[in-house]
XYZ file of C-alpha atoms in Angstrom:
689
model
C -15.081 6.691 20.692
C -17.178 9.028 22.621
C -16.224 10.777 25.609
C -19.537 12.357 26.601
C -22.748 11.665 26.284
C -25.200 14.910 27.214
C -28.351 13.427 28.866
C -31.387 15.118 29.638
C -33.069 15.323 32.425
C -36.373 13.045 31.985
C -33.781 10.503 30.595
C -31.412 11.312 33.578
C -33.685 10.609 36.285
C -35.110 7.358 34.656
C -32.173 6.335 34.668
C -31.509 6.310 38.215
C -33.959 5.367 39.504
C -33.074 1.828 38.642
C -32.508 0.520 41.996
C -33.173 1.546 45.487
C -30.922 2.758 47.583
C -28.629 1.158 49.410
C -28.623 0.417 53.730
C -24.668 0.859 53.806
C -22.953 2.469 56.692
C -20.861 5.065 54.459
C -24.296 5.275 52.303
C -25.005 8.428 52.456
C -20.401 9.567 51.916
C -20.951 7.217 48.877
C -24.037 9.681 48.154
C -22.356 12.719 48.436
C -19.778 11.793 46.841
C -21.616 10.618 43.659
C -24.028 13.112 42.734
C -21.027 15.070 42.769
C -19.779 12.482 39.677
C -22.840 13.251 38.452
C -22.802 16.710 38.326
C -19.259 16.526 36.276
C -20.961 13.321 33.938
C -23.455 16.434 33.317
C -20.573 18.861 32.458
C -18.770 16.540 30.220
C -15.547 15.788 33.144
C -15.163 12.627 33.088
C -11.813 12.192 34.385
C -13.229 13.960 37.970
C -16.625 12.259 37.316
C -14.784 9.066 37.829
C -12.314 9.874 40.555
C -15.477 11.545 42.846
C -17.181 7.711 41.637
C -13.994 6.041 42.884
C -14.270 7.930 46.525
C -18.388 6.971 46.437
C -17.745 3.008 46.232
C -14.685 3.314 48.307
C -17.396 4.449 50.645
C -19.973 1.490 49.758
C -18.796 -0.905 46.774
C -23.289 -1.781 46.916
C -23.746 1.044 45.905
C -26.127 0.546 42.532
C -26.606 3.801 40.963
C -22.304 4.924 41.165
C -21.445 1.033 39.334
C -24.584 2.386 37.098
C -22.740 5.321 36.718
C -19.172 5.076 36.272
C -20.645 1.999 33.587
C -21.953 5.293 31.256
C -18.432 7.177 32.367
C -16.188 4.371 30.397
C -18.938 3.727 27.744
C -18.028 7.633 27.741
C -14.610 7.019 27.789
C -14.395 3.870 24.958
C -14.039 0.874 26.988
C -16.431 -1.524 26.360
C -15.229 -4.692 28.659
C -14.821 -2.086 31.251
C -18.556 -0.667 31.641
C -20.078 -4.535 30.768
C -17.782 -4.884 34.261
C -19.520 -2.789 35.289
C -22.927 -3.372 34.707
C -22.873 -6.640 36.406
C -21.638 -5.718 39.646
C -24.660 -2.729 40.046
C -26.873 -6.448 39.095
C -24.725 -7.356 41.786
C -26.036 -4.405 43.437
C -29.551 -4.368 43.521
C -30.418 -2.731 40.083
C -33.248 -4.795 37.507
C -31.068 -6.582 34.159
C -34.221 -5.347 32.475
C -33.005 -1.808 33.107
C -29.076 -2.375 31.437
C -29.930 -4.154 28.748
C -29.683 -1.127 26.469
C -26.100 -0.126 28.503
C -25.374 -3.654 28.410
C -25.510 -3.321 23.968
C -23.835 -0.479 23.623
C -20.789 -2.206 25.785
C -20.523 -5.349 23.398
C -20.525 -2.862 20.192
C -17.817 -1.202 21.686
C -16.103 -4.629 22.047
C -16.656 -5.325 18.322
C -19.753 -8.225 19.060
C -22.640 -6.436 16.787
C -24.921 -9.814 16.425
C -24.857 -10.298 20.559
C -25.189 -6.247 20.651
C -28.292 -7.189 18.383
C -29.547 -9.649 20.021
C -29.695 -7.696 23.689
C -31.307 -4.613 22.582
C -33.939 -6.268 20.717
C -35.032 -7.834 24.314
C -38.823 -7.179 24.775
C -37.937 -6.955 28.224
C -35.900 -2.846 27.864
C -38.365 -0.752 29.632
C -40.313 2.049 27.365
C -37.857 4.896 28.945
C -35.009 3.062 27.586
C -36.578 2.303 23.812
C -34.694 4.950 21.647
C -31.837 4.572 23.913
C -31.821 0.699 22.358
C -33.084 1.506 18.748
C -30.434 3.803 18.685
C -27.677 0.880 19.502
C -29.685 -1.656 16.994
C -29.561 0.240 14.372
C -25.850 1.427 15.616
C -25.334 -3.105 14.779
C -26.982 -3.003 11.816
C -24.104 -1.112 10.197
C -21.067 -3.064 11.973
C -22.838 -6.100 9.935
C -23.916 -4.781 6.941
C -26.767 -4.209 6.728
C -28.090 -0.303 5.504
C -30.969 -0.597 4.890
C -31.747 -1.939 8.666
C -29.619 0.466 9.579
C -31.588 2.756 9.244
C -35.082 1.846 10.114
C -34.039 1.022 13.394
C -32.194 4.784 13.669
C -35.794 6.567 12.322
C -37.850 3.909 15.031
C -35.610 5.803 17.937
C -35.950 9.493 16.515
C -39.950 7.958 16.770
C -39.778 7.475 20.354
C -37.347 10.756 20.826
C -37.680 13.216 18.303
C -36.006 15.838 19.980
C -33.169 13.813 21.356
C -29.963 15.357 20.838
C -28.561 11.893 20.916
C -30.688 9.953 18.814
C -29.952 12.855 15.570
C -26.177 13.122 16.061
C -26.330 9.033 15.340
C -29.315 9.554 12.799
C -26.994 11.939 10.894
C -23.597 9.057 11.072
C -26.524 6.835 9.344
C -26.557 9.825 6.492
C -22.933 10.774 5.435
C -22.356 7.358 5.621
C -25.017 6.979 2.876
C -23.807 10.023 1.518
C -26.240 11.845 2.094
C -25.253 15.258 2.970
C -27.571 17.593 3.092
C -29.984 15.586 5.111
C -26.724 15.493 8.058
C -26.105 18.765 7.736
C -30.248 19.403 8.821
C -30.146 16.879 11.775
C -26.447 18.201 13.169
C -28.145 21.537 13.075
C -31.083 19.794 14.912
C -28.751 18.921 17.952
C -26.532 21.424 18.448
C -29.971 23.899 18.632
C -31.441 20.878 20.854
C -28.507 20.791 22.835
C -25.800 23.543 22.081
C -22.694 21.676 24.003
C -23.414 18.050 22.745
C -20.121 18.080 21.819
C -20.977 14.227 19.267
C -23.012 16.879 17.763
C -20.076 19.352 17.557
C -18.135 16.656 16.707
C -19.719 15.443 14.181
C -19.962 18.738 12.632
C -16.771 20.300 11.996
C -15.837 16.505 11.048
C -18.655 17.195 7.790
C -17.519 21.076 7.842
C -14.146 19.565 6.869
C -15.503 17.279 4.350
C -17.765 19.960 2.450
C -16.017 23.491 2.662
C -12.240 22.840 3.936
C -9.786 21.598 6.692
C -10.256 26.536 7.870
C -13.866 26.192 8.152
C -13.948 22.801 11.162
C -11.115 24.136 13.065
C -13.693 26.375 14.734
C -16.035 23.065 15.435
C -13.042 22.115 17.258
C -12.386 24.199 18.942
C -16.558 24.951 20.177
C -16.177 21.374 21.220
C -13.289 20.822 23.507
C -14.257 24.091 24.891
C -17.217 23.258 25.837
C -14.978 19.664 26.955
C -11.462 19.709 27.383
C -10.979 16.106 27.598
C -13.348 14.990 24.071
C -11.281 12.516 22.928
C -13.220 12.511 19.755
C -12.708 16.018 19.393
C -9.033 16.622 20.690
C -8.129 13.555 17.591
C -10.346 15.463 15.225
C -8.574 18.677 15.835
C -5.062 17.032 15.618
C -5.393 15.013 12.170
C -7.064 17.884 11.105
C -3.837 20.258 12.405
C -1.527 18.090 11.288
C -3.107 17.670 7.257
C -2.823 21.696 7.755
C 1.115 20.867 8.463
C 0.808 22.885 12.127
C 2.294 19.742 13.635
C 3.682 21.236 17.659
C -0.491 22.187 17.850
C -1.679 18.773 16.560
C 0.605 16.710 18.851
C -0.298 18.790 22.028
C -4.004 17.538 21.490
C -2.327 14.627 21.252
C -0.099 14.663 24.474
C -3.594 15.183 26.267
C -5.058 12.785 24.817
C -2.162 9.789 25.869
C -2.661 11.699 28.920
C -5.880 11.288 29.478
C -5.660 7.298 27.820
C -2.067 6.303 28.124
C -1.274 3.788 24.615
C -4.683 5.567 22.699
C -4.723 3.249 19.889
C -5.459 6.332 17.474
C -3.833 8.610 19.592
C -0.407 6.805 18.473
C -1.223 6.748 14.911
C -1.943 10.027 14.929
C 1.116 10.486 16.364
C 3.446 8.113 13.866
C 1.661 9.435 10.755
C 2.522 12.735 12.259
C 6.526 11.793 12.639
C 6.380 9.910 9.087
C 5.006 13.940 7.583
C 8.444 15.252 9.642
C 10.419 12.413 7.736
C 10.773 10.275 11.204
C 10.601 7.008 10.107
C 12.052 5.477 12.350
C 10.017 6.960 15.612
C 7.015 6.412 13.858
C 7.569 2.292 13.723
C 8.847 2.858 17.421
C 4.976 5.028 17.887
C 3.308 1.795 16.206
C 4.926 -0.619 17.904
C 3.193 1.018 21.391
C 0.282 -0.862 20.159
C 1.206 -4.036 20.530
C -1.034 -5.425 17.647
C -4.612 -3.405 18.315
C -4.416 -1.424 14.959
C -2.932 -4.149 12.721
C -6.505 -5.034 11.187
C -7.056 -1.581 11.234
C -6.827 -0.230 7.326
C -5.510 3.400 7.827
C -2.414 1.600 10.474
C -1.629 -0.905 7.749
C -1.282 2.432 5.064
C 0.805 3.735 7.404
C 2.882 1.097 7.726
C 2.801 0.627 3.965
C 4.138 3.758 3.081
C 6.877 3.914 5.512
C 7.892 0.400 4.178
C 7.867 2.328 1.510
C 9.499 4.966 1.884
C 12.594 3.047 4.126
C 12.893 0.350 0.150
C 11.247 -1.854 1.782
C 8.924 -3.497 -0.800
C 8.469 -6.541 1.362
C 6.368 -5.411 4.122
C 4.850 -2.371 1.985
C 3.349 -5.621 -0.515
C 2.205 -7.447 3.180
C 0.183 -4.074 3.723
C -1.104 -3.449 0.927
C -2.346 -6.953 0.154
C -4.344 -7.732 3.359
C -6.168 -4.115 2.814
C -7.281 -5.527 -1.432
C -8.067 -8.955 0.291
C -10.569 -6.488 3.197
C -11.740 -4.208 1.179
C -11.616 -5.123 -2.423
C -13.670 -2.548 -4.067
C -10.477 0.543 -2.424
C -9.143 1.647 -5.656
C -7.319 4.079 -3.623
C -5.482 0.582 -1.651
C -5.427 -1.394 -5.108
C -3.072 1.346 -6.660
C -0.736 0.828 -3.761
C -0.953 -2.421 -3.875
C -0.103 -2.033 -8.224
C 3.029 0.460 -7.387
C 4.353 -1.161 -5.474
C 4.185 -4.513 -7.607
C 5.825 -2.138 -10.119
C 8.203 -2.254 -7.789
C 8.902 -5.566 -7.210
C 9.212 -6.602 -10.759
C 5.041 -8.190 -10.927
C 3.849 -6.408 -13.957
C 1.527 -9.369 -14.569
C 0.565 -9.470 -10.907
C 0.283 -5.544 -10.961
C -2.051 -5.530 -14.136
C -4.503 -8.767 -12.352
C -3.815 -5.072 -9.119
C -6.152 -3.541 -11.500
C -8.423 -5.633 -13.504
C -10.772 -4.651 -10.974
C -11.074 -1.110 -11.530
C -11.075 -1.178 -15.674
C -14.170 -1.810 -14.810
C -15.413 1.811 -13.292
C -17.077 4.511 -15.577
C -14.070 6.936 -15.470
C -10.304 6.244 -14.944
C -8.735 8.394 -13.766
C -4.843 10.201 -16.193
C -2.325 8.106 -12.924
C -4.363 4.974 -12.818
C -4.220 4.873 -16.863
C -0.708 5.225 -16.849
C 0.247 2.572 -14.316
C -1.568 0.743 -16.834
C 0.393 1.689 -19.153
C 3.914 1.081 -17.608
C 2.444 -2.291 -16.010
C 2.087 -3.340 -20.518
C 4.881 -2.020 -21.343
C 7.077 -4.018 -18.697
C 5.500 -7.337 -19.400
C 5.946 -6.533 -23.096
C 2.635 -5.598 -24.330
C 4.091 -1.524 -25.925
C 1.644 -1.454 -27.999
C -1.204 -2.087 -25.099
C 1.057 0.730 -23.064
C 0.711 3.050 -25.558
C -3.592 2.358 -25.582
C -2.893 3.799 -22.292
C -0.637 5.280 -22.089
C -2.460 8.368 -24.947
C -6.349 7.520 -23.033
C -3.420 9.223 -19.081
C -2.507 11.920 -21.803
C -5.911 12.639 -23.840
C -6.459 13.490 -19.322
C -3.560 15.425 -18.353
C -2.110 17.169 -21.593
C -0.175 19.411 -19.516
C 1.681 16.197 -17.474
C 5.540 16.377 -18.758
C 5.998 12.752 -17.301
C 2.805 10.830 -19.403
C 3.889 12.319 -22.074
C 7.686 11.191 -22.291
C 5.602 7.396 -20.709
C 4.092 7.560 -24.537
C 7.394 8.478 -26.421
C 9.077 5.610 -24.508
C 6.552 3.147 -25.705
C 6.493 4.411 -29.114
C 10.218 4.037 -28.597
C 10.492 0.501 -27.302
C 7.999 -0.022 -31.037
C 10.849 1.213 -32.960
C 9.168 3.804 -33.044
C 12.619 5.988 -32.895
C 11.261 9.323 -35.095
C 8.066 9.697 -32.947
C 9.750 8.980 -29.294
C 11.923 11.883 -31.078
C 9.461 14.245 -31.694
C 7.587 13.938 -28.505
C 10.361 14.136 -26.356
C 10.800 17.281 -27.628
C 7.878 19.006 -27.841
C 8.021 18.106 -23.023
C 10.886 19.859 -24.161
C 9.995 23.270 -25.657
C 7.371 23.752 -22.736
C 9.312 22.255 -19.900
C 13.401 23.326 -20.804
C 14.559 21.420 -17.928
C 12.638 18.374 -17.841
C 14.877 15.499 -16.391
C 12.710 12.911 -17.031
C 12.399 14.255 -20.334
C 16.323 15.535 -21.207
C 17.198 11.877 -19.829
C 14.817 9.700 -21.394
C 15.771 11.653 -24.771
C 19.012 11.299 -23.567
C 17.849 7.052 -24.280
C 16.627 7.609 -27.207
C 20.085 8.535 -29.006
C 21.814 6.754 -27.425
C 19.734 3.789 -28.687
C 19.528 5.043 -32.204
C 23.253 5.286 -31.511
C 23.571 9.155 -32.164
C 26.655 9.324 -29.782
C 27.395 12.862 -30.737
C 23.220 13.718 -30.322
C 23.358 11.700 -27.222
C 25.917 13.984 -25.563
C 24.862 17.509 -26.426
C 21.422 16.213 -24.474
C 23.208 14.963 -21.867
C 25.213 18.471 -21.901
C 21.629 20.530 -21.678
C 20.588 17.677 -18.285
C 23.726 18.762 -16.014
C 23.438 22.052 -17.059
C 19.631 23.007 -16.217
C 20.724 19.977 -13.061
C 24.043 20.503 -12.072
C 24.242 18.916 -8.817
C 22.142 15.505 -10.587
C 24.327 12.195 -10.312
C 22.547 11.682 -14.092
C 23.494 14.131 -16.156
C 27.370 12.905 -15.926
C 26.341 9.454 -15.959
C 24.570 9.733 -19.568
C 27.427 12.539 -20.656
C 29.706 9.263 -19.708
C 28.139 6.828 -21.410
C 27.701 9.018 -24.995
C 31.629 9.422 -24.781
C 32.176 5.582 -23.541
C 30.266 5.268 -27.666
C 31.563 7.662 -29.181
C 35.916 6.237 -27.709
C 36.184 9.022 -25.621
C 37.737 6.820 -22.264
C 39.120 9.264 -20.847
C 36.830 11.281 -20.453
C 34.079 8.323 -20.092
C 35.333 7.845 -16.743
C 36.165 11.348 -16.163
C 32.176 12.245 -16.091
C 32.041 8.412 -14.326
C 33.706 9.876 -11.169
C 32.136 13.126 -10.839
C 28.724 11.284 -11.353
C 29.648 9.580 -8.052
C 31.472 12.147 -6.871
C 28.176 13.712 -7.077
C 26.064 11.067 -5.798
C 28.244 8.412 -4.200
C 26.080 5.738 -3.737
C 24.614 6.145 -7.301
C 25.134 2.623 -8.491
C 25.422 3.419 -12.280
C 27.521 5.196 -12.366
C 30.272 3.248 -10.315
C 29.530 -0.508 -12.876
C 29.642 1.986 -15.940
C 33.038 3.044 -14.489
C 33.967 -0.568 -13.587
C 32.939 -1.630 -16.485
C 35.567 1.466 -17.876
C 38.493 -0.189 -15.939
C 38.227 -4.195 -17.132
C 37.588 -2.131 -20.878
C 41.087 0.084 -20.041
C 42.880 -4.320 -18.777
C 43.158 -2.953 -15.048
C 40.297 -6.012 -15.029
C 41.832 -6.364 -10.421
C 40.418 -2.729 -10.391
C 37.039 -3.553 -11.568
C 36.395 -6.601 -10.007
C 37.466 -5.077 -6.737
C 35.083 -1.453 -6.908
C 32.391 -4.051 -8.132
C 32.926 -6.243 -5.174
C 32.653 -2.417 -3.346
C 28.626 -2.083 -4.351
C 27.620 -5.754 -3.133
C 29.603 -5.592 -0.409
C 26.857 -1.981 0.611
C 24.078 -3.394 -2.079
C 23.181 -7.385 -1.494
C 20.801 -7.378 -4.126
C 22.545 -5.366 -6.744
C 22.411 -8.513 -9.024
C 23.751 -6.223 -12.751
C 26.985 -5.856 -10.364
C 26.627 -10.368 -8.925
C 26.208 -11.357 -13.303
C 28.998 -9.223 -14.418
C 31.366 -11.035 -11.622
C 29.855 -14.201 -12.684
C 31.680 -12.931 -16.605
C 34.377 -12.467 -14.904
C 34.929 -14.833 -11.909
C 37.052 -17.877 -13.792
C 39.170 -15.887 -16.142
C 35.529 -15.600 -18.116
C 35.112 -19.596 -18.170
C 33.148 -21.198 -16.876
C 33.832 -22.076 -12.735
C 32.255 -22.934 -9.747
C 33.019 -18.806 -8.924
C 30.941 -17.816 -11.728
C 27.629 -20.072 -10.513
C 28.454 -19.332 -7.028
C 27.728 -15.582 -8.027
C 24.969 -16.778 -10.359
C 23.441 -18.365 -7.430
C 22.946 -15.118 -5.279
C 22.101 -13.120 -8.185
C 18.884 -15.470 -8.324
C 18.266 -14.803 -4.365
C 18.578 -11.784 -4.757
C 15.954 -11.849 -7.460
C 14.212 -14.838 -7.644
C 11.976 -13.047 -10.039
C 13.912 -11.777 -12.759
C 14.435 -14.994 -15.490
C 17.828 -13.470 -16.351
C 20.198 -15.059 -14.347
C 18.794 -18.211 -13.513
C 19.068 -18.376 -17.296
C 22.390 -17.993 -16.888
C 23.373 -20.579 -14.227
C 21.155 -23.169 -16.876
C 24.178 -22.357 -20.169
C 26.869 -21.907 -16.995
C 25.047 -25.866 -15.149
C 25.684 -27.384 -18.858
C 28.787 -25.554 -20.333
C 30.136 -27.170 -17.317
C 28.465 -30.727 -17.998
C 26.211 -30.661 -15.323
C 23.223 -32.243 -17.349
C 21.110 -32.643 -14.070
C 21.271 -29.293 -11.851
C 20.472 -27.766 -15.638
C 17.831 -29.655 -16.108
C 16.153 -29.036 -12.713
C 16.325 -25.074 -13.014
C 14.895 -25.314 -16.508
C 12.191 -26.987 -15.976
C 11.298 -24.605 -12.702
C 11.775 -21.998 -15.586
C 9.868 -23.523 -17.716
C 7.137 -24.312 -15.120
C 6.970 -21.022 -14.606
C 7.031 -19.561 -17.165
C 5.280 -21.722 -19.887
C 4.131 -19.786 -23.167
C 7.556 -18.288 -23.227
C 9.801 -19.463 -26.060
C 13.227 -18.612 -25.001
C 12.812 -20.882 -21.920
C 11.555 -23.872 -23.808
C 14.122 -24.055 -25.725
C 16.574 -23.968 -22.646
C 14.653 -27.340 -21.044
C 15.180 -29.048 -24.023
C 18.496 -28.868 -24.017
C 18.841 -29.671 -21.102
C 16.562 -32.579 -21.159
C 18.598 -33.541 -24.131
C 22.006 -32.752 -22.342
C 20.029 -35.188 -19.776
C 19.270 -38.252 -22.891
C 15.637 -37.538 -22.191
C 14.987 -37.827 -26.019
C 10.907 -37.862 -25.635
C 10.756 -35.007 -23.465
C 12.649 -33.164 -25.203
C 10.713 -33.848 -28.206
C 7.713 -33.101 -26.259
C 9.319 -29.966 -25.566
C 10.538 -29.119 -28.490
C 6.883 -29.373 -30.520
C 5.451 -26.986 -28.118
C 7.732 -24.691 -28.673
C 6.532 -25.371 -32.829
C 2.859 -25.510 -31.070
C 3.147 -21.023 -29.913
C 5.405 -20.656 -33.445
C 3.384 -22.687 -36.353
C 5.140 -20.059 -38.491
C 8.791 -19.630 -37.218
C 10.504 -22.042 -39.162
C 13.355 -22.075 -36.438
C 10.797 -24.124 -34.797
C 10.468 -26.910 -37.163
C 14.905 -26.368 -37.457
C 14.596 -27.723 -34.434
C 12.422 -30.865 -33.679
C 13.970 -31.453 -36.135
C 17.367 -31.795 -34.487
C 15.858 -32.634 -30.556
C 14.716 -35.777 -33.389
C 17.254 -36.868 -35.240
C 19.423 -37.345 -31.941
C 17.033 -39.849 -30.707
C 18.631 -42.192 -33.787
C 18.185 -43.986 -36.868
C 14.092 -43.606 -35.698
C 14.899 -39.995 -35.038
C 15.904 -39.459 -38.743
C 13.042 -40.354 -39.970
C 10.853 -37.739 -38.448
C 13.059 -35.480 -38.313
C 13.035 -35.333 -42.141
C 9.349 -35.620 -42.572
C 9.779 -32.575 -40.295
C 12.357 -30.813 -43.021
C 10.575 -32.711 -45.456
C 6.646 -30.272 -44.845
C 8.713 -27.035 -44.157
C 10.408 -26.812 -47.269
C 7.329 -27.340 -48.503
C 5.606 -24.474 -47.001
C 7.803 -23.240 -48.747
C 7.833 -19.445 -47.823
C 10.309 -17.636 -45.426
C 11.077 -20.719 -43.858
C 12.094 -23.061 -47.237
C 15.356 -22.608 -47.297
C 16.191 -22.850 -43.722
C 14.683 -26.496 -44.252
C 16.140 -27.387 -47.161
C 19.234 -26.828 -45.768
C 18.688 -28.947 -42.391
C 17.941 -31.577 -44.909
C 21.264 -30.701 -46.366
C 22.624 -31.453 -42.942
C 21.638 -34.300 -41.803
C 21.686 -36.271 -45.357
């Protein structure tokens, strides 16, 4: 929004001659106050202009020119509703309607009514002296409607009518910036400043252009100059505050924002910038409180939605972050930054397939940065497609060969594909460049643990502790390696040290519980796990451990209760739901087992393990036709898997005498085909007979 518009003398005269002087008892006093308001307005002092206009209108409520100047003040303050109200009052006071249409269009634009503003500014009755102003408003309306070419035509028309009008040049420069024609925009702004050195809008726009092309520090001089010209310029104050905040000069930025909020309490953009400042200082609760003061005005403002997402992420509230980022992507599907941020949240929520859908449009871009490639690699890795993940990590590593994190991710992808030697070599290469890389040392320890090289894992964990003695991870890994070496006493000591370093480190606390269980301290182990769940209501792993311990390790209602809690805490994780089906079956509760198994298979219709579980639940419910259909589906998905055909035969055989014939035919066909599954088929035939 703009708070100062410089009127040249000729334009101002045309503006003021719109109505006769009101014949009122206090007309003379009203006009004296009006003239003082006009002087303040021309000097850019909107506050004092407003005060004098209130005096003028108090003396004579029907002073039409005062009403119209009041509308101009409201337009400069960005208040379209108030401006339109004053325009209507001016018309009632005798100002001809046709001489207010250009201002009405401006007021409508400030209310985001672009179509109506375009219609109003296109009226044939607008006097020629306001033609340039009306063309500018039509250009702005076309921009709001997304009609870029039409907007450019209107701004060119405005310049043709008034080639040396600074306001026209400023609007033209904005259009040129939006069209990425920086050179032309710079010329237009410089010409506007040459014609009107005190044009605050031009100075402010110049500052923004310098900031984008030359950096933060050089832009400050232009914002300072704009504010020196008009100390109450809202736009210049906000731009300078944003720049100072980027420069980490928070106190100076806060002073500008305080000034703006003093002029316009609850100014939404000032509140947004104040909230962003609080986030940078780590005051997340304060930032949320400030955003709440906007009362929904910024709910659909993308920067505010990004800020809310950032606050949510820092507070580990992934649901709120997901909601805000999804709204931004829906509104601006071509925004790559929003897509990357949304995909990152989806990965953190355990939805890699959703992340891949979000990132898919970015694959059509001519060039992808290393960060996006790495994110795609992570998403593929989480879906189990490690070959594709490796391709993306390799592309990312080529673009950023010195980024240790990428080399580490690439090594771990190789490990997931069974290339332990390649993973080991890759991580050692990272450590040659950065011997204290926490991620590389941690990953290398995991590689050695997975290979059951516990002494090697212990040696790498020792390096991690030496490099980062205050980091709990190193002690936890040393404990894991010691446990692999069956040194339970040392393992417990290491886990306790890790907890002392970080009392909220869940892995170490769970590992301590495992040691307590191994050493027959079952009650202590349960107590440790319950304490974890009490403090972390969504810790699925601890809940599942407690489920295994429930009922003395046997299927029980207590086990079901713990598993149900785990399902609620991680509804997208199939692990707890699979355990729930298995427990229902073990406790001879086929109905609930089938309901849960059917739901799982609908969500993941090609997952062989879930289809096998569904077949078992259908058999337990004596639903043999559907059980056979499910088994056939497994064979269709894995035609080369001998176990699939043996499973189909078993399901068929369970269907009674007619099913035995089908089962025999299935096994005979599998045996006749030969290959790795022939032996299993023959064994199945023996068992069947």
